C-alpha positions in Angstrom: 121.8 176.0 179.0 122.5 179.7 178.1 122.3 180.7 174.6 124.8 183.3 173.5 125.1 185.3 170.3 128.1 187.4 169.3 128.3 190.4 167.3 130.2 193.2 166.5 133.3 191.9 164.8 134.9 193.0 161.7 137.8 194.3 159.7 139.9 197.2 161.2 143.4 198.7 160.5 145.9 198.3 163.3 145.5 200.9 166.2 141.7 200.9 165.6 138.8 200.0 167.8 135.8 197.5 167.9 133.3 196.5 170.5 132.0 192.8 170.7 128.6 192.2 172.2 127.4 188.7 173.5 123.8 188.8 174.2 122.5 186.0 176.4 119.0 184.1 176.9 118.0 181.3 179.0 119.8 182.7 182.1 120.6 185.6 183.9 124.2 186.7 183.3 124.5 188.5 186.7 124.5 185.1 188.2 127.4 183.7 185.9 131.0 184.3 185.5 131.4 185.0 181.8 134.5 185.5 179.4 135.6 186.1 176.0 137.9 183.6 174.1 139.6 183.6 170.8 140.6 180.5 168.8 142.2 180.1 165.5 141.7 177.0 163.6 144.1 174.3 164.7 145.1 176.2 167.8 144.3 176.1 171.4 141.4 178.3 172.8 142.8 181.4 174.6 141.1 183.2 177.3 141.0 186.9 176.6 139.1 188.5 179.4 137.0 187.3 182.1 134.5 188.9 184.5 133.2 187.2 187.7 129.5 187.5 189.1 130.8 190.0 191.7 132.3 192.2 188.6 136.0 191.3 189.2 137.8 191.2 185.9 140.9 189.2 184.6 142.7 189.7 181.4 145.3 188.0 179.3 148.7 189.7 179.5 148.6 190.2 175.7 145.3 192.4 176.1 145.8 194.3 179.5 145.5 197.7 178.8 143.9 197.5 175.5 140.9 195.6 176.2 138.0 196.1 178.7 135.3 193.4 179.6 131.9 194.6 181.0 128.5 193.5 181.4 125.0 195.0 181.4 122.9 192.8 183.7 120.0 194.9 182.7 120.4 194.0 178.9 121.7 190.7 179.8 124.6 191.2 177.7 128.6 191.0 177.8 130.9 193.3 176.0 134.4 193.5 175.0 135.8 196.9 174.1 139.0 196.4 172.0 141.4 199.6 171.6 144.7 199.7 170.1 144.2 196.5 168.2 147.2 194.6 166.3 147.4 192.2 163.6 148.0 189.4 166.2 144.7 190.0 167.7 143.1 188.7 164.4 140.9 185.8 165.4 137.3 184.3 166.1 136.0 185.5 169.2 133.5 183.6 171.3 131.9 184.3 174.6 131.1 181.7 177.2 129.2 181.5 180.6 129.8 179.4 183.6 129.0 179.0 187.3 131.7 181.0 189.3 134.8 178.8 190.0 137.1 180.8 192.6 140.2 179.2 191.5 139.5 179.2 187.5 139.0 182.8 186.5 138.5 181.5 182.7 136.5 178.7 183.8 136.9 175.2 182.1 135.2 174.1 178.9 133.7 171.0 180.4 131.8 173.4 182.7 130.7 176.0 180.2 126.9 176.7 180.3 126.8 178.4 176.9 129.2 178.9 174.3 128.5 181.3 171.3 129.3 180.8 167.6 131.8 183.5 167.3 132.3 186.7 165.6 135.4 187.3 163.4 137.8 190.4 164.2 140.5 190.9 161.4 143.2 193.7 162.0 145.2 194.3 158.8 146.3 197.4 157.0 
């Protein structure tokens, strides 16, 4: 089991930026695929961005060109740089870690080794 703690959320105006962090313990993130997900109460979980153990990245169509996922293996930390934020990006953002699955870039919840408590992002004027 990997313990994950997110931070960096907050309230910003449309067009603003935020950088989310996900600090990992109990495992070395260089071995895992990791991703960012968002989920509003009563709605389905949405994969936002994922990074595989080899550094390859995948993004949801709604955030491509605006969000960038990265990980610092030395700090055992995952990041999500969010630019040009829109009101529809408002959500609770969670990070997750899993063993790499070539056919599932966002993994599967039943295979997550860790799931953070989330950090709230609010985009509003």
